[in-house]
Coordinates of C-alpha atoms in Angstrom, one line a residue:
M1 CA -1.2 -0.5 6.3
V2 CA -0.5 -3.1 3.6
N3 CA -4.2 -3.8 3.3
I4 CA -4.8 -0.3 2.1
Y5 CA -2.5 -0.8 -0.9
R6 CA -3.4 -4.4 -1.6
N7 CA -5.5 -3.7 -4.7
S8 CA -2.8 -1.4 -6.2
I9 CA -0.1 -4.0 -5.4
E10 CA -2.1 -6.8 -6.9
G11 CA -2.9 -4.7 -10.0
S12 CA 0.7 -4.0 -10.5
R13 CA 1.7 -7.6 -10.2
R14 CA -1.0 -8.7 -12.7
A15 CA 0.2 -6.0 -15.1
E16 CA 3.8 -7.3 -14.9
E17 CA 2.5 -10.8 -15.8
R18 CA 0.9 -9.6 -19.0
K19 CA 2.6 -9.6 -22.3
A20 CA 5.1 -6.8 -23.0
S21 CA 3.2 -5.9 -26.1
E22 CA 0.1 -4.9 -24.1
N23 CA 1.6 -1.8 -22.4
A24 CA 0.9 -3.3 -19.0
L25 CA 1.9 -0.2 -16.9
N26 CA -1.0 1.9 -18.2
S27 CA -3.5 -0.8 -17.4
T28 CA -2.9 -0.6 -13.6
R29 CA -5.1 1.7 -11.6
R30 CA -3.1 4.5 -10.0
P31 CA -4.4 6.9 -7.4
R32 CA -5.4 10.3 -8.8
T33 CA -4.0 12.2 -5.7
M34 CA -1.5 11.6 -3.0
L35 CA -4.2 10.6 -0.5
S36 CA -6.7 8.8 -2.7
G37 CA -8.3 6.0 -0.7
L38 CA -6.3 6.8 2.5
T39 CA -8.5 9.3 4.3
F40 CA -11.5 8.4 6.4
C41 CA -14.2 10.2 8.4
G42 CA -13.6 10.5 12.1
C43 CA -17.4 10.1 12.8
C44 CA -18.5 7.2 10.7
D45 CA -15.2 5.6 9.3
Q46 CA -16.4 6.0 5.7
P47 CA -13.8 7.2 3.1
Y48 CA -13.2 10.8 2.4
V49 CA -13.6 11.6 -1.3
R50 CA -12.9 14.5 -3.5
R51 CA -15.8 16.9 -4.0
G52 CA -15.2 19.3 -6.7
Q53 CA -11.7 20.1 -7.8
D54 CA -10.0 20.9 -4.5
R55 CA -11.9 19.7 -1.5
Y56 CA -12.4 16.4 0.4
C57 CA -15.6 15.4 2.3
C58 CA -17.2 12.3 3.9
T59 CA -18.8 9.9 1.5
S60 CA -21.6 9.0 3.8
H61 CA -22.6 12.6 4.4
L62 CA -22.3 13.3 0.7
M63 CA -24.6 10.4 -0.2
G64 CA -27.0 11.3 2.6
T65 CA -26.7 7.9 4.4
G66 CA -26.5 9.0 8.0
C67 CA -23.2 10.8 8.8
T68 CA -23.6 14.3 10.3
N69 CA -20.1 15.4 9.5
S70 CA -20.5 18.2 7.0
R71 CA -17.0 19.5 7.3
T72 CA -14.7 19.6 4.2
I73 CA -11.0 20.3 3.9
T74 CA -9.0 21.6 1.0
R75 CA -6.6 19.2 -0.7
A76 CA -3.6 21.5 0.0
K77 CA -4.4 21.7 3.8
L78 CA -4.9 17.9 4.1
E79 CA -1.7 17.1 2.2
E80 CA 0.2 19.7 4.2
R81 CA -1.0 18.1 7.5
V82 CA -0.1 14.6 6.4
V83 CA 3.4 15.6 5.2
N84 CA 4.1 17.5 8.4
G85 CA 2.9 14.6 10.5
L86 CA 5.1 12.2 8.6
K87 CA 8.1 14.5 8.9
N88 CA 7.6 15.3 12.6
R89 CA 6.3 11.9 13.9
L90 CA 7.3 9.1 11.6
M91 CA 10.8 10.3 10.9
A92 CA 11.7 10.6 14.6
P93 CA 14.9 8.6 15.3
E94 CA 13.1 6.0 17.4
K95 CA 10.4 5.4 14.7
A96 CA 13.0 5.2 12.0
A97 CA 15.0 2.6 14.1
E98 CA 11.8 0.6 14.6
A99 CA 11.1 0.6 10.8
M100 CA 14.7 -0.5 10.1
R101 CA 14.4 -3.3 12.6
A102 CA 11.1 -4.5 11.1
F103 CA 12.6 -4.4 7.6
A104 CA 15.7 -6.4 8.8
E105 CA 13.4 -9.0 10.4
E106 CA 11.3 -9.4 7.3
T107 CA 14.3 -9.6 5.1
N108 CA 15.8 -12.3 7.3
R109 CA 12.6 -14.2 7.3
L110 CA 12.4 -14.2 3.5
N111 CA 16.0 -15.3 3.2
R112 CA 15.4 -18.2 5.6
E113 CA 12.3 -19.2 3.6
R114 CA 14.3 -19.0 0.3
R115 CA 17.1 -21.1 1.7
S116 CA 14.6 -23.8 3.0
F117 CA 13.0 -24.0 -0.5
A118 CA 16.4 -24.2 -2.1
E119 CA 17.3 -27.2 0.0
S120 CA 14.0 -29.0 -0.9
D121 CA 14.5 -28.1 -4.6
R122 CA 18.0 -29.5 -4.5
Q123 CA 16.7 -32.8 -3.0
E124 CA 13.9 -33.0 -5.6
L125 CA 16.5 -32.5 -8.4
E126 CA 18.7 -35.3 -7.0
K127 CA 15.7 -37.7 -6.9
T128 CA 14.8 -36.8 -10.5
E129 CA 18.3 -37.2 -11.7
A130 CA 18.6 -40.6 -9.9
A131 CA 15.3 -41.7 -11.5
I132 CA 16.6 -40.6 -15.0

């Protein structure tokens, strides 16, 4: 899941590193719709893209490069299905508990990593002070 958002995350990080005078927030690329870049064709695995104002379709079919999936879906129906799926499947108590467990594991891993770097930094500082 993180791979899907990698470009957005990296763009946001680069923007934060820029000078404050450059209005860095506006230079990041944000999705135009809730599901931009997150929907894919079930036949050929190519991305679904907006066609017109309110419909999504398979990129490969649209470009005529081999996909036979000519079905389209309205933006409202697609977003409704995704939100309902998230609400009914992802927010189930066992899924929420799994997500909290994974979050706690990752937080603990990052804390251990930070502590190990702190110890090595402290030793490096002591060596530098002794050399001075």
